[in-house]
CSV table of C-alpha atoms (C1' of nucleotides) in Angstrom, one decimal:
chain,number,residue,atom,x,y,z
A,390,UNK,CA,18.9,-5.5,3.9
A,391,UNK,CA,17.6,-8.5,4.0
A,392,UNK,CA,18.6,-11.4,1.8
A,393,UNK,CA,15.9,-9.9,-0.6
A,394,UNK,CA,16.7,-11.1,-4.1
A,395,UNK,CA,17.9,-9.4,-6.4
A,396,UNK,CA,16.5,-7.3,-9.1
A,397,UNK,CA,18.3,-9.2,-11.7
A,398,UNK,CA,17.9,-12.6,-9.9
A,399,UNK,CA,14.2,-12.8,-10.2
A,400,UNK,CA,14.8,-10.8,-13.7
A,401,UNK,CA,16.7,-14.0,-14.5
A,402,UNK,CA,14.7,-16.9,-12.8
A,403,UNK,CA,11.4,-15.4,-14.2
A,404,UNK,CA,12.3,-15.8,-18.0
A,405,UNK,CA,13.5,-18.5,-16.9
A,406,UNK,CA,9.7,-19.6,-15.8
A,407,UNK,CA,7.9,-18.2,-18.7
A,408,UNK,CA,10.5,-18.5,-21.4
A,409,UNK,CA,7.8,-20.6,-23.6
A,410,UNK,CA,5.5,-18.0,-23.4
A,411,UNK,CA,5.3,-14.6,-25.6
A,412,UNK,CA,5.6,-12.3,-23.4
A,413,UNK,CA,6.4,-8.1,-22.5
A,414,UNK,CA,9.3,-9.0,-19.7
A,415,UNK,CA,10.9,-4.9,-21.1
A,416,UNK,CA,7.8,-5.0,-19.4
A,417,UNK,CA,6.9,-7.0,-16.2
A,418,UNK,CA,10.7,-5.8,-15.3
A,419,UNK,CA,10.0,-2.1,-14.8
A,420,UNK,CA,6.8,-2.4,-13.0
A,421,UNK,CA,8.7,-5.0,-10.7
A,422,UNK,CA,11.5,-1.8,-10.2
A,423,UNK,CA,8.5,1.4,-9.9
A,424,UNK,CA,6.7,-1.6,-6.9
A,425,UNK,CA,9.9,-2.4,-5.4
A,426,UNK,CA,11.3,1.2,-5.3
A,427,UNK,CA,8.1,3.4,-4.5
A,428,UNK,CA,8.0,0.3,-1.5
A,429,UNK,CA,11.3,0.7,-0.8
A,430,UNK,CA,11.3,5.0,-0.8
A,431,UNK,CA,8.0,4.4,1.3
A,432,UNK,CA,9.5,2.3,3.9
A,433,UNK,CA,12.6,4.5,3.7
A,434,UNK,CA,10.7,7.7,4.8
A,435,UNK,CA,7.9,6.1,7.7
A,436,UNK,CA,10.6,4.2,9.2
A,437,UNK,CA,13.2,7.4,9.9
A,438,UNK,CA,10.7,10.8,10.1
A,439,UNK,CA,7.6,9.8,10.2
A,440,UNK,CA,7.0,6.4,12.2
A,441,UNK,CA,9.3,8.3,15.3
A,442,UNK,CA,6.9,10.8,15.0
A,443,UNK,CA,3.7,8.5,15.0
A,444,UNK,CA,2.4,9.6,11.3
A,445,UNK,CA,2.0,6.5,9.2
A,446,UNK,CA,2.2,7.7,5.5
A,447,UNK,CA,-1.3,7.6,4.5
A,448,UNK,CA,-1.4,10.1,6.9
A,449,UNK,CA,0.5,12.6,6.3
A,450,UNK,CA,0.3,12.3,2.8
A,451,UNK,CA,-3.0,13.7,4.1
A,452,UNK,CA,-2.0,16.5,6.0
A,453,UNK,CA,0.8,17.1,3.5
A,454,UNK,CA,-1.8,17.8,0.9
A,455,UNK,CA,-4.3,19.4,3.4
A,456,UNK,CA,-1.3,21.4,4.2
A,457,UNK,CA,-0.8,22.5,0.3
A,458,UNK,CA,-3.5,23.6,-0.5
A,459,UNK,CA,-5.0,24.8,2.6
A,460,UNK,CA,-9.0,23.8,2.5
A,461,UNK,CA,-10.1,20.8,0.8
A,462,UNK,CA,-13.3,19.1,0.8
A,463,UNK,CA,-13.1,15.5,1.8
A,464,UNK,CA,-13.8,13.9,-1.7
A,465,UNK,CA,-10.6,15.9,-2.9
A,466,UNK,CA,-8.4,15.0,-0.3
A,467,UNK,CA,-9.5,11.0,-0.8
A,468,UNK,CA,-8.7,11.9,-4.6
A,469,UNK,CA,-5.5,14.2,-4.2
A,470,UNK,CA,-4.0,11.0,-2.2
A,471,UNK,CA,-5.2,7.9,-3.8
A,472,UNK,CA,-7.1,6.5,-1.4
A,473,UNK,CA,-11.8,6.1,-1.4
A,474,UNK,CA,-13.8,8.1,1.0
A,475,UNK,CA,-14.1,5.4,2.9
A,476,UNK,CA,-10.1,5.6,4.1
A,477,UNK,CA,-10.6,8.5,4.0
A,478,UNK,CA,-12.8,8.6,6.7
A,479,UNK,CA,-11.3,6.7,9.2
A,480,UNK,CA,-7.5,8.5,8.8
A,481,UNK,CA,-9.1,11.7,9.6
A,482,UNK,CA,-10.8,10.3,12.1
A,483,UNK,CA,-7.4,9.3,13.8
A,484,UNK,CA,-5.6,12.5,12.8
A,485,UNK,CA,-9.0,14.5,14.5
A,486,UNK,CA,-8.8,12.5,17.7
A,487,UNK,CA,-4.9,14.1,17.6
A,488,UNK,CA,-6.0,17.6,17.0
A,489,UNK,CA,-3.7,18.0,13.6
A,490,UNK,CA,-6.8,18.3,11.5
A,491,UNK,CA,-10.5,20.9,11.6
A,492,UNK,CA,-13.7,19.6,10.4
A,493,UNK,CA,-15.1,22.6,9.0
A,494,UNK,CA,-19.6,21.8,7.6
A,495,UNK,CA,-19.8,24.1,4.1
A,496,UNK,CA,-22.9,26.0,4.5
A,497,UNK,CA,-23.7,25.7,0.9
A,498,UNK,CA,-24.0,22.2,0.5
A,499,UNK,CA,-25.4,20.7,3.8
A,500,UNK,CA,-23.8,17.2,2.6
A,501,UNK,CA,-19.8,18.7,1.7
A,502,UNK,CA,-17.0,18.6,4.7
A,503,UNK,CA,-14.0,20.8,3.9
A,504,UNK,CA,-11.2,19.4,5.9
A,505,UNK,CA,-8.6,22.0,8.2
A,506,UNK,CA,-5.2,21.9,9.1
A,507,UNK,CA,-5.5,22.9,12.5
A,508,UNK,CA,-2.6,25.1,14.7
A,509,UNK,CA,-0.8,22.7,15.8
A,510,UNK,CA,-1.1,20.4,12.3
A,511,UNK,CA,0.4,23.4,10.4
A,512,UNK,CA,3.1,23.1,13.0
A,513,UNK,CA,3.1,19.1,12.2
A,514,UNK,CA,3.9,20.3,9.2
A,515,UNK,CA,6.7,22.5,9.7
A,516,UNK,CA,8.6,21.0,12.0
A,517,UNK,CA,8.7,17.5,10.2
A,518,UNK,CA,8.2,18.4,6.6
A,519,UNK,CA,11.3,19.6,6.2
A,520,UNK,CA,13.6,16.8,7.9
A,521,UNK,CA,11.0,14.5,5.7
A,522,UNK,CA,12.4,16.7,2.6
A,523,UNK,CA,16.3,15.6,3.3
A,524,UNK,CA,15.5,12.0,3.0
A,525,UNK,CA,13.7,12.6,-0.3
A,526,UNK,CA,17.2,13.9,-0.8
A,527,UNK,CA,18.9,10.9,-0.1
A,528,UNK,CA,17.0,9.1,-1.2
A,529,UNK,CA,17.2,10.1,-4.6
A,530,UNK,CA,21.3,11.2,-4.2
A,531,UNK,CA,23.0,8.6,-6.3
A,532,UNK,CA,20.8,9.7,-8.9
A,533,UNK,CA,22.3,12.8,-11.8
A,534,UNK,CA,20.2,15.8,-12.5
A,535,UNK,CA,20.1,13.8,-16.4
A,536,UNK,CA,18.3,10.4,-14.5
A,537,UNK,CA,16.1,12.4,-11.8
A,538,UNK,CA,14.6,14.0,-14.4
A,539,UNK,CA,14.5,11.2,-17.2
A,540,UNK,CA,12.8,9.1,-14.3
A,541,UNK,CA,10.7,12.0,-12.9
A,542,UNK,CA,9.1,12.5,-16.6
A,543,UNK,CA,8.7,8.9,-17.4
A,544,UNK,CA,6.6,7.9,-14.0
A,545,UNK,CA,4.2,11.0,-15.6
A,546,UNK,CA,3.9,9.7,-18.2
A,547,UNK,CA,3.3,6.9,-16.6
A,548,UNK,CA,0.6,8.2,-14.2
A,549,UNK,CA,-1.1,9.8,-17.3
A,550,UNK,CA,-1.3,5.8,-19.6
A,551,UNK,CA,-2.6,3.9,-16.3
A,552,UNK,CA,-5.4,6.7,-15.1
A,553,UNK,CA,-6.9,7.3,-18.8
A,554,UNK,CA,-10.5,5.2,-19.0
H,381,UNK,CA,-10.9,10.0,-14.9
H,382,UNK,CA,-10.9,12.0,-11.1
H,383,UNK,CA,-10.2,15.0,-10.8
H,384,UNK,CA,-7.1,14.9,-9.0
H,385,UNK,CA,-4.4,17.3,-8.6
H,386,UNK,CA,-2.5,17.0,-12.0
H,387,UNK,CA,1.2,16.4,-10.9
H,388,UNK,CA,1.9,20.1,-12.5
H,389,UNK,CA,-0.5,22.5,-10.4
H,390,UNK,CA,0.7,19.6,-6.8
H,391,UNK,CA,4.4,21.2,-7.5
H,392,UNK,CA,3.2,24.5,-8.8
H,393,UNK,CA,1.3,24.7,-5.3
H,394,UNK,CA,3.8,22.8,-3.2
H,395,UNK,CA,6.8,26.0,-4.1
H,396,UNK,CA,4.2,28.6,-2.8
H,397,UNK,CA,3.5,27.1,-0.1
H,398,UNK,CA,7.1,26.2,0.7
H,399,UNK,CA,9.3,29.1,-1.0
H,400,UNK,CA,10.8,30.0,1.8
H,401,UNK,CA,12.0,27.4,2.9
H,402,UNK,CA,15.6,26.0,2.0
H,403,UNK,CA,13.8,22.1,0.3
H,404,UNK,CA,14.6,19.9,-2.3
H,405,UNK,CA,12.3,20.8,-4.8
H,406,UNK,CA,13.6,18.0,-7.9
H,407,UNK,CA,13.8,15.1,-4.6
H,408,UNK,CA,10.1,15.9,-3.8
H,409,UNK,CA,9.0,16.0,-7.4
H,410,UNK,CA,10.1,12.8,-8.3
H,411,UNK,CA,9.2,11.0,-5.4
H,412,UNK,CA,5.6,12.3,-5.5
H,413,UNK,CA,5.9,11.1,-9.1
H,414,UNK,CA,6.9,7.6,-8.1
H,415,UNK,CA,4.3,7.3,-5.6
H,416,UNK,CA,1.3,7.9,-8.6
H,417,UNK,CA,3.1,5.5,-10.6
H,418,UNK,CA,2.6,3.1,-8.8
H,419,UNK,CA,-0.7,3.4,-7.6
H,420,UNK,CA,-1.9,4.7,-10.5
H,421,UNK,CA,0.1,1.1,-12.1
H,422,UNK,CA,-1.0,-0.7,-9.2
H,423,UNK,CA,-4.2,-0.2,-9.5
H,424,UNK,CA,-5.1,-0.9,-13.3
H,425,UNK,CA,-3.2,-4.0,-12.6
H,426,UNK,CA,-5.6,-4.8,-10.1
H,427,UNK,CA,-9.2,-3.5,-11.2
H,428,UNK,CA,-8.4,-5.2,-15.1
H,429,UNK,CA,-7.0,-8.4,-14.2
H,430,UNK,CA,-6.9,-9.1,-10.8
H,431,UNK,CA,-10.1,-8.7,-9.4
H,432,UNK,CA,-12.1,-9.8,-11.8
H,433,UNK,CA,-9.7,-13.8,-10.9
H,434,UNK,CA,-11.0,-13.0,-7.1
H,435,UNK,CA,-7.1,-11.9,-6.3
H,436,UNK,CA,-5.5,-8.6,-4.6
H,437,UNK,CA,-2.1,-7.1,-5.3
H,438,UNK,CA,-0.8,-9.0,-2.0
H,439,UNK,CA,-2.1,-12.4,-3.0
H,440,UNK,CA,-1.2,-12.6,-6.3
H,441,UNK,CA,2.8,-11.3,-6.1
H,442,UNK,CA,3.5,-14.1,-3.9
H,443,UNK,CA,1.3,-16.5,-6.0
H,444,UNK,CA,3.4,-14.9,-8.4
H,445,UNK,CA,6.2,-15.3,-6.6
H,446,UNK,CA,6.4,-18.7,-5.8
H,447,UNK,CA,5.5,-20.1,-9.6
H,448,UNK,CA,8.5,-17.4,-9.8
H,449,UNK,CA,10.6,-20.2,-6.9
H,450,UNK,CA,8.4,-23.1,-7.2
H,451,UNK,CA,9.3,-23.1,-3.6
H,452,UNK,CA,10.3,-21.2,-0.9
H,453,UNK,CA,10.1,-20.8,3.3
H,454,UNK,CA,7.8,-18.7,4.2
H,455,UNK,CA,10.5,-16.0,5.6
H,456,UNK,CA,12.5,-15.5,2.0
H,457,UNK,CA,8.2,-15.4,0.3
H,458,UNK,CA,7.7,-12.4,2.7
H,459,UNK,CA,10.9,-10.6,1.9
H,460,UNK,CA,10.4,-10.7,-1.4
H,461,UNK,CA,6.9,-10.1,-1.5
H,462,UNK,CA,8.0,-6.6,0.3
H,463,UNK,CA,5.4,-7.7,3.6
H,464,UNK,CA,6.0,-8.9,6.9
H,465,UNK,CA,5.7,-11.9,8.0
H,466,UNK,CA,2.3,-11.8,10.3
H,467,UNK,CA,1.3,-10.2,7.2
H,468,UNK,CA,2.4,-13.2,5.0
H,469,UNK,CA,0.6,-15.9,7.4
H,470,UNK,CA,-2.9,-14.0,6.6
H,471,UNK,CA,-2.2,-13.7,3.3
H,472,UNK,CA,-1.5,-17.2,2.3
H,473,UNK,CA,-3.9,-18.0,5.0
H,474,UNK,CA,-6.5,-16.9,2.6
H,475,UNK,CA,-4.8,-17.8,-0.4
H,476,UNK,CA,-4.4,-21.3,1.7
H,477,UNK,CA,-8.3,-21.6,2.3
H,478,UNK,CA,-9.4,-21.3,-2.1
H,479,UNK,CA,-6.9,-23.9,-2.6
H,480,UNK,CA,-4.1,-21.9,-4.7
H,481,UNK,CA,-1.0,-23.0,-1.8
H,482,UNK,CA,0.6,-26.0,-0.3
H,483,UNK,CA,2.3,-26.1,3.4
H,484,UNK,CA,4.9,-28.4,3.2
H,485,UNK,CA,7.4,-28.3,7.1
H,486,UNK,CA,10.3,-28.6,6.5
H,487,UNK,CA,12.0,-32.4,7.8
H,488,UNK,CA,15.2,-31.4,9.0
H,489,UNK,CA,14.5,-27.9,11.0
H,490,UNK,CA,10.8,-27.7,12.3
H,491,UNK,CA,10.4,-24.1,13.0
H,492,UNK,CA,10.8,-23.0,9.0
H,493,UNK,CA,7.5,-23.3,6.4
H,494,UNK,CA,8.3,-23.8,3.1
H,495,UNK,CA,5.6,-22.9,0.8
H,496,UNK,CA,4.4,-24.0,-2.6
H,497,UNK,CA,1.5,-23.6,-5.5
H,498,UNK,CA,-0.8,-26.2,-5.5
H,499,UNK,CA,-1.9,-27.9,-9.3
H,500,UNK,CA,-4.5,-25.5,-9.3
H,501,UNK,CA,-2.6,-23.0,-8.1
H,502,UNK,CA,-0.2,-23.9,-10.7
H,503,UNK,CA,-2.5,-23.9,-13.7
H,504,UNK,CA,-4.2,-20.1,-12.1
H,505,UNK,CA,-1.3,-18.3,-13.2
H,506,UNK,CA,-1.2,-19.7,-16.2
H,507,UNK,CA,-3.8,-18.6,-17.3
H,508,UNK,CA,-3.8,-15.1,-15.3
H,509,UNK,CA,-0.3,-13.6,-15.9
H,510,UNK,CA,-0.3,-13.9,-19.8
H,511,UNK,CA,-3.2,-11.5,-19.2
H,512,UNK,CA,-1.4,-9.8,-16.7
H,513,UNK,CA,1.6,-9.3,-18.8
H,514,UNK,CA,-0.6,-7.3,-21.8
H,515,UNK,CA,-2.3,-4.8,-19.2
H,516,UNK,CA,1.4,-4.4,-18.7
H,517,UNK,CA,2.4,-4.0,-21.6
H,518,UNK,CA,-0.1,-1.7,-22.3
H,519,UNK,CA,0.6,0.6,-19.0
H,520,UNK,CA,4.3,1.1,-20.7
H,521,UNK,CA,2.8,1.6,-24.2
H,522,UNK,CA,3.5,5.0,-24.0
H,523,UNK,CA,7.2,4.9,-23.6
H,524,UNK,CA,9.6,4.4,-25.7
H,525,UNK,CA,12.5,1.4,-25.9
H,526,UNK,CA,15.1,4.2,-24.7
H,527,UNK,CA,12.9,6.1,-21.6
H,528,UNK,CA,11.7,2.8,-20.6
H,529,UNK,CA,15.8,1.8,-20.3
H,530,UNK,CA,16.4,4.0,-18.6
H,531,UNK,CA,13.6,4.5,-15.8
H,532,UNK,CA,14.4,0.7,-14.9
H,533,UNK,CA,18.2,1.3,-14.3
H,534,UNK,CA,17.2,4.7,-12.1
H,535,UNK,CA,14.3,3.0,-9.9
H,536,UNK,CA,16.5,0.5,-9.6
H,537,UNK,CA,19.0,2.6,-7.8
H,538,UNK,CA,16.5,3.9,-5.6
H,539,UNK,CA,15.6,0.4,-4.6
H,540,UNK,CA,19.5,-0.2,-3.6
H,541,UNK,CA,19.8,3.5,-2.1
H,542,UNK,CA,16.6,3.0,-0.2
H,543,UNK,CA,17.8,0.2,1.0
H,544,UNK,CA,21.1,0.2,2.3
H,545,UNK,CA,21.2,0.6,6.2
F,102,DG,C1',26.4,-30.5,28.7
F,103,DG,C1',23.3,-27.9,30.5
F,104,DA,C1',22.5,-22.3,30.0
F,105,DT,C1',21.9,-18.9,27.2
F,106,DT,C1',21.2,-16.6,22.4
F,107,DA,C1',18.8,-16.5,17.7
F,108,DT,C1',15.6,-17.8,14.8
F,109,DT,C1',11.4,-19.5,13.1
F,110,DG,C1',6.6,-18.7,11.7
F,111,DT,C1',1.8,-17.3,14.8
F,112,DT,C1',-0.8,-14.3,16.9
F,113,DC,C1',-2.4,-10.5,18.8
F,114,DG,C1',-4.4,-5.0,18.8
F,115,DG,C1',-4.8,-1.6,16.0
F,116,DA,C1',-4.0,1.3,12.0
F,117,DT,C1',-5.7,1.6,7.3
F,118,DC,C1',-7.9,0.2,3.5
F,119,DC,C1',-10.9,-1.0,-0.8
F,120,DA,C1',-16.7,-1.8,-2.8
F,121,DA,C1',-20.9,-1.3,-1.8
F,122,DA,C1',-24.4,-0.3,1.0
F,123,DC,C1',-26.7,3.9,3.2
F,124,DG,C1',-28.9,8.3,4.4
F,125,DA,C1',-28.7,12.8,3.9
F,126,DT,C1',-28.9,16.5,0.8
F,127,DT,C1',-29.0,18.2,-3.7
F,128,DG,C1',-30.1,20.2,-8.5
F,129,DG,C1',-33.7,19.3,-12.2
F,130,DA,C1',-37.4,16.8,-15.1
F,131,DA,C1',-42.5,16.5,-15.2
P,166,DT,C1',-44.2,21.3,-7.2
P,167,DT,C1',-42.6,16.6,-6.8
P,168,DC,C1',-41.0,13.4,-7.8
P,169,DC,C1',-35.7,11.3,-9.5
P,170,DA,C1',-31.3,10.6,-10.8
P,171,DA,C1',-26.7,12.2,-9.0
P,172,DT,C1',-23.6,13.0,-5.0
P,173,DC,C1',-22.2,14.1,-0.4
P,174,DG,C1',-20.2,11.4,3.4
P,175,DT,C1',-20.3,7.4,6.6
P,176,DT,C1',-20.6,2.8,8.1
P,177,DT,C1',-20.1,-2.3,6.6
P,178,DG,C1',-18.1,-6.0,6.4
P,179,DG,C1',-14.0,-8.6,5.2
P,180,DA,C1',-9.2,-8.6,3.9
P,181,DT,C1',-4.6,-6.4,4.3
P,182,DC,C1',-0.4,-4.8,6.9
P,183,DC,C1',3.3,-3.8,10.8
P,184,DG,C1',5.2,-3.9,14.8
P,185,DA,C1',5.2,-6.7,19.4
P,186,DA,C1',4.9,-10.2,22.1
P,187,DC,C1',5.0,-15.4,21.8
P,188,DA,C1',6.5,-19.9,22.2
P,189,DA,C1',9.1,-23.6,19.7
P,190,DT,C1',12.6,-24.7,17.7
P,191,DA,C1',18.4,-24.9,17.0
P,192,DA,C1',22.8,-23.0,17.5
P,193,DT,C1',26.1,-21.9,19.8
P,194,DC,C1',29.1,-20.9,24.8
P,195,DC,C1',31.2,-21.9,28.4
DNA sequence: GGATTATTGTTCGGATCCAAACGATTGGAA
DNA sequence: TTCCAATCGTTTGGATCCGAACAATAATCC
């Protein structure tokens, strides 16, 4: 692993730097850990599973979402994956060109376009996801059941609080 | 808030879709929550604090890192922020053009370049960070002290496990 | 000491990413 | 029916973002 400053070191340095300000260090450290953890997990999954299959993180999330929900309007896919509509247009173009996706224009409302996994897309997900999930399992392997459940609950609360507005 | 499927809905659909496979759903749900939370928090902080000040998330992290550690080699900054060296070159160009950063070539090793906040960069951080931290505090406000500490610990474990290799 | 190896920051190509502007379409109000 | 506001997916411009290739420099080997 790189010589990245450990989280503990960063926190100590932070306190020294802004000691005189009335800050919420607990919040700051929690969210720094959150950001680092998300980044680390994403990198790990990307390198070990996605890149060998020539998939990007976002591309995989789009495929996974369509795999779970079968068919969706592009607007819903973007929301579900957490990217903008414009970004989805680009990503789905990439996946479309690889034959992993199908576009199905709505007959009811001609503004709408539905996305759907192609048979090849389904095959790819059936092949990749077990491997992806195995790595996920490894990544959380150092947490016991109580810690993991508690963390998941806390993260859900964070999502709700952050998105409230 | 958008009509994004709730985490609970996604989890239910996931189980139905891949029920027949021997998967670790607990791990999957935990990491889905992790990804969503990081995204939501990042978006919230970006929209409420960073964008009004014309800063990107990564740009802010670079400034913040240099604020905490005073002066660093570019390699260290990239590692600390969690981006590649090539990305840092681009981001620091942007910050440099705004006069928030200074480049200090090393006299000892002419391959090295140190980065440092300019006086204006320091002023900007002193102005922005209290506001940034206030929003951080709000975001974690629905978690009690025990939950927050426990979550932070779990996230740290996740970072270590993910980066181990 | 000369050749090889390693490391640094930059450049490059290609994919993401966003907000804003846009044309097309829809649905409601006058 | 005829505007008119709302919503869809796309396009645009600009900033990230990465891995790989690169030139310059430093360290190591023999």
